[in-house]
Amino acid sequence: METTGFERHDHGACIREGVSAVDDRCRAQGLQFTPVRRRVLELLLEGHRALGAYDILDRLREEGLGSQPPVAYRALDFLVKHGFAHKIERLNAFVACACPGESHMPAFLICRNCDKVAEAEADMRDGRLAESAAGVGFRIERAVVEAEGLCPNCQGAAA
Amino acid sequence: METTGFERHDHGACIREGVSAVDDRCRAQGLQFTPVRRRVLELLLEGHRALGAYDILDRLREEGLGSQPPVAYRALDFLVKHGFAHKIERLNAFVACACPGESHMPAFLICRNCDKVAEAEADMRDGRLAESAAGVGFRIERAVVEAEGLCPNCQGAAA
DNA sequence: TGATAGCGGACATACTATAACATATCAAGG
DNA sequence: CCTTGATATGTTATAGTATGTCCGCTATCA
Ligand SMILES: [Zn+2]
Ligand SMILES: [Zn+2]
Ligand SMILES: [Zn+2]
Ligand SMILES: [Zn+2]
């Protein structure tokens, strides 16, 4: 089970495991993992990339699973709400969660060259930011952390 | 010169100093601090809040300074490009920079109750995230760090 | 059987951002 | 003076992202 998606790996297993983990969690929590929601998750898992809502919608349309924006947004909202996917604010796009179900404060590493996105842990309740925040009396509840740069593969190519 | 805008302070001075600091820097760097750009900066400085491009545009329109989206976006682009303002990705909105001219990797503390935004330092090249990134060979160039929570004033009120 | 709740279909609309082209302004050089 | 190039602004249109609302279906449960 790789963490980043930058390395070569058995991506078929990646998808299968991702879907089945969410399937399990939905069953456990009594959530409805409907066909549209499952398909959207599969699409997000297809590459370790962020997909826009309308990219998703196009695919759904091709497959006869829905043709109007709310269909895609509702599925995405469901996935995000339950921690099965995340929104990348910088890209107005969405990625599958790398460790669905585990509650976490995710951070993202976004390659500006190949657009791959990796998920890292960045609990903002420690570290320098937390100190600054505490210093002015601000209580952090959630945090968006999105780092942009070059992934290991693209540093050599330097395109 | 307060750092956060959460505390009571002489906000008139806040605006004057903000504008004049940018004025100086523009002069020093040969940048044109035109009426529209100045006015947009003033609007951003009015509250320690993020303003949407169309909020800005409405104000500009009222004042006869421009009526079409590109006018606002171009002024905002100028301010952001030269570090006089920042975009808050989570809000699709913009804030004046708290320390214009100094190059920095800003982080933001966004109050979910009163919508005030404070700027903090969070250089992502140290800390835990940098370690994770280094661990997978990812080179961080820029980072969006936007923390959401309650500012000191709103923690009491707890609305 | 009827009430309730959740999901999805469909239409319309709002909000955010940019492309593309035209015009204005000003400074440098012929 | 006139041209030219650079920068900023004006204007129209369009692209891209996200939500509101209403309706019908189905499953569940009293
Ligand atoms: Zn994979
Ligand atoms: Zn890459
Ligand atoms: Zn102030
Ligand atoms: Zn507040």
PDB file of N, CA and C in Angstrom, chain B residues 105-142:
ATOM      1  N   MET B 105       5.772  33.251   2.676  1.00  0.00           N
ATOM      2  CA  MET B 105       4.823  32.177   2.415  1.00  0.00           C
ATOM      3  C   MET B 105       3.717  32.350   3.418  1.00  0.00           C
ATOM      4  N   PRO B 106       2.680  33.049   3.061  1.00  0.00           N
ATOM      5  CA  PRO B 106       1.680  33.379   4.052  1.00  0.00           C
ATOM      6  C   PRO B 106       0.758  32.212   4.384  1.00  0.00           C
ATOM      7  N   ALA B 107       0.259  32.238   5.597  1.00  0.00           N
ATOM      8  CA  ALA B 107      -0.810  31.336   5.999  1.00  0.00           C
ATOM      9  C   ALA B 107      -1.946  32.218   6.500  1.00  0.00           C
ATOM     10  N   PHE B 108      -3.153  31.704   6.486  1.00  0.00           N
ATOM     11  CA  PHE B 108      -4.278  32.535   6.872  1.00  0.00           C
ATOM     12  C   PHE B 108      -5.106  31.872   7.955  1.00  0.00           C
ATOM     13  N   LEU B 109      -5.570  32.712   8.864  1.00  0.00           N
ATOM     14  CA  LEU B 109      -6.479  32.272   9.913  1.00  0.00           C
ATOM     15  C   LEU B 109      -7.832  32.907   9.618  1.00  0.00           C
ATOM     16  N   ILE B 110      -8.777  32.077   9.270  1.00  0.00           N
ATOM     17  CA  ILE B 110     -10.076  32.573   8.831  1.00  0.00           C
ATOM     18  C   ILE B 110     -11.127  32.258   9.881  1.00  0.00           C
ATOM     19  N   CYS B 111     -11.758  33.291  10.423  1.00  0.00           N
ATOM     20  CA  CYS B 111     -12.803  33.051  11.420  1.00  0.00           C
ATOM     21  C   CYS B 111     -14.098  32.671  10.710  1.00  0.00           C
ATOM     22  N   ARG B 112     -14.648  31.530  11.080  1.00  0.00           N
ATOM     23  CA  ARG B 112     -15.850  31.052  10.399  1.00  0.00           C
ATOM     24  C   ARG B 112     -17.085  31.804  10.875  1.00  0.00           C
ATOM     25  N   ASN B 113     -16.926  32.581  11.935  1.00  0.00           N
ATOM     26  CA  ASN B 113     -18.075  33.299  12.457  1.00  0.00           C
ATOM     27  C   ASN B 113     -18.132  34.733  11.950  1.00  0.00           C
ATOM     28  N   CYS B 114     -17.038  35.466  12.088  1.00  0.00           N
ATOM     29  CA  CYS B 114     -17.087  36.877  11.713  1.00  0.00           C
ATOM     30  C   CYS B 114     -16.361  37.131  10.384  1.00  0.00           C
ATOM     31  N   ASP B 115     -15.797  36.083   9.814  1.00  0.00           N
ATOM     32  CA  ASP B 115     -15.184  36.179   8.485  1.00  0.00           C
ATOM     33  C   ASP B 115     -13.918  37.025   8.426  1.00  0.00           C
ATOM     34  N   LYS B 116     -13.420  37.413   9.590  1.00  0.00           N
ATOM     35  CA  LYS B 116     -12.160  38.140   9.536  1.00  0.00           C
ATOM     36  C   LYS B 116     -11.026  37.194   9.161  1.00  0.00           C
ATOM     37  N   VAL B 117     -10.026  37.750   8.532  1.00  0.00           N
ATOM     38  CA  VAL B 117      -8.902  36.946   8.084  1.00  0.00           C
ATOM     39  C   VAL B 117      -7.620  37.564   8.604  1.00  0.00           C
ATOM     40  N   ALA B 118      -6.791  36.750   9.238  1.00  0.00           N
ATOM     41  CA  ALA B 118      -5.500  37.237   9.699  1.00  0.00           C
ATOM     42  C   ALA B 118      -4.405  36.485   8.971  1.00  0.00           C
ATOM     43  N   GLU B 119      -3.305  37.158   8.816  1.00  0.00           N
ATOM     44  CA  GLU B 119      -2.204  36.558   8.091  1.00  0.00           C
ATOM     45  C   GLU B 119      -1.139  36.126   9.086  1.00  0.00           C
ATOM     46  N   ALA B 120      -0.610  34.941   8.887  1.00  0.00           N
ATOM     47  CA  ALA B 120       0.459  34.447   9.757  1.00  0.00           C
ATOM     48  C   ALA B 120       1.579  33.912   8.872  1.00  0.00           C
ATOM     49  N   GLU B 121       2.698  33.697   9.463  1.00  0.00           N
ATOM     50  CA  GLU B 121       3.800  33.102   8.718  1.00  0.00           C
ATOM     51  C   GLU B 121       3.715  31.591   8.818  1.00  0.00           C
ATOM     52  N   ALA B 122       3.929  30.920   7.742  1.00  0.00           N
ATOM     53  CA  ALA B 122       3.964  29.462   7.799  1.00  0.00           C
ATOM     54  C   ALA B 122       4.839  28.957   6.670  1.00  0.00           C
ATOM     55  N   ASP B 123       6.086  29.175   6.811  1.00  0.00           N
ATOM     56  CA  ASP B 123       6.987  28.703   5.772  1.00  0.00           C
ATOM     57  C   ASP B 123       6.964  27.184   5.752  1.00  0.00           C
ATOM     58  N   MET B 124       6.503  26.663   4.638  1.00  0.00           N
ATOM     59  CA  MET B 124       6.296  25.223   4.547  1.00  0.00           C
ATOM     60  C   MET B 124       7.595  24.475   4.274  1.00  0.00           C
ATOM     61  N   ARG B 125       8.691  25.201   4.252  1.00  0.00           N
ATOM     62  CA  ARG B 125       9.936  24.501   3.964  1.00  0.00           C
ATOM     63  C   ARG B 125      10.559  23.927   5.229  1.00  0.00           C
ATOM     64  N   ASP B 126       9.913  24.213   6.380  1.00  0.00           N
ATOM     65  CA  ASP B 126      10.324  23.473   7.566  1.00  0.00           C
ATOM     66  C   ASP B 126       9.084  22.755   8.078  1.00  0.00           C
ATOM     67  N   GLY B 127       9.188  22.126   9.197  1.00  0.00           N
ATOM     68  CA  GLY B 127       8.013  21.514   9.782  1.00  0.00           C
ATOM     69  C   GLY B 127       7.749  20.113   9.259  1.00  0.00           C
ATOM     70  N   ARG B 128       6.674  19.571   9.773  1.00  0.00           N
ATOM     71  CA  ARG B 128       6.371  18.175   9.512  1.00  0.00           C
ATOM     72  C   ARG B 128       6.041  17.907   8.053  1.00  0.00           C
ATOM     73  N   LEU B 129       5.310  18.831   7.447  1.00  0.00           N
ATOM     74  CA  LEU B 129       4.929  18.617   6.063  1.00  0.00           C
ATOM     75  C   LEU B 129       6.161  18.558   5.164  1.00  0.00           C
ATOM     76  N   ALA B 130       7.089  19.454   5.427  1.00  0.00           N
ATOM     77  CA  ALA B 130       8.311  19.464   4.633  1.00  0.00           C
ATOM     78  C   ALA B 130       9.025  18.124   4.749  1.00  0.00           C
ATOM     79  N   GLU B 131       9.010  17.556   5.955  1.00  0.00           N
ATOM     80  CA  GLU B 131       9.643  16.257   6.146  1.00  0.00           C
ATOM     81  C   GLU B 131       8.951  15.178   5.317  1.00  0.00           C
ATOM     82  N   SER B 132       7.616  15.142   5.391  1.00  0.00           N
ATOM     83  CA  SER B 132       6.892  14.150   4.597  1.00  0.00           C
ATOM     84  C   SER B 132       7.209  14.320   3.128  1.00  0.00           C
ATOM     85  N   ALA B 133       7.185  15.557   2.699  1.00  0.00           N
ATOM     86  CA  ALA B 133       7.427  15.827   1.279  1.00  0.00           C
ATOM     87  C   ALA B 133       8.813  15.354   0.895  1.00  0.00           C
ATOM     88  N   ALA B 134       9.790  15.722   1.698  1.00  0.00           N
ATOM     89  CA  ALA B 134      11.161  15.300   1.420  1.00  0.00           C
ATOM     90  C   ALA B 134      11.237  13.776   1.397  1.00  0.00           C
ATOM     91  N   GLY B 135      10.490  13.151   2.275  1.00  0.00           N
ATOM     92  CA  GLY B 135      10.509  11.700   2.364  1.00  0.00           C
ATOM     93  C   GLY B 135      10.099  11.016   1.080  1.00  0.00           C
ATOM     94  N   VAL B 136       9.203  11.632   0.323  1.00  0.00           N
ATOM     95  CA  VAL B 136       8.791  11.021  -0.937  1.00  0.00           C
ATOM     96  C   VAL B 136       9.442  11.723  -2.119  1.00  0.00           C
ATOM     97  N   GLY B 137      10.350  12.624  -1.848  1.00  0.00           N
ATOM     98  CA  GLY B 137      11.103  13.248  -2.936  1.00  0.00           C
ATOM     99  C   GLY B 137      10.377  14.401  -3.598  1.00  0.00           C
ATOM    100  N   PHE B 138       9.386  14.936  -2.930  1.00  0.00           N
ATOM    101  CA  PHE B 138       8.621  16.032  -3.517  1.00  0.00           C
ATOM    102  C   PHE B 138       9.253  17.362  -3.129  1.00  0.00           C
ATOM    103  N   ARG B 139       9.417  18.240  -4.108  1.00  0.00           N
ATOM    104  CA  ARG B 139      10.007  19.548  -3.826  1.00  0.00           C
ATOM    105  C   ARG B 139       8.919  20.623  -3.768  1.00  0.00           C
ATOM    106  N   ILE B 140       8.693  21.165  -2.608  1.00  0.00           N
ATOM    107  CA  ILE B 140       7.647  22.179  -2.416  1.00  0.00           C
ATOM    108  C   ILE B 140       8.141  23.538  -2.887  1.00  0.00           C
ATOM    109  N   GLU B 141       7.339  24.166  -3.725  1.00  0.00           N
ATOM    110  CA  GLU B 141       7.703  25.499  -4.199  1.00  0.00           C
ATOM    111  C   GLU B 141       6.812  26.566  -3.566  1.00  0.00           C
ATOM    112  N   ARG B 142       5.520  26.272  -3.551  1.00  0.00           N
ATOM    113  CA  ARG B 142       4.584  27.212  -2.925  1.00  0.00           C
ATOM    114  C   ARG B 142       3.587  26.410  -2.117  1.00  0.00           C
TER     115      ARG B 142
END
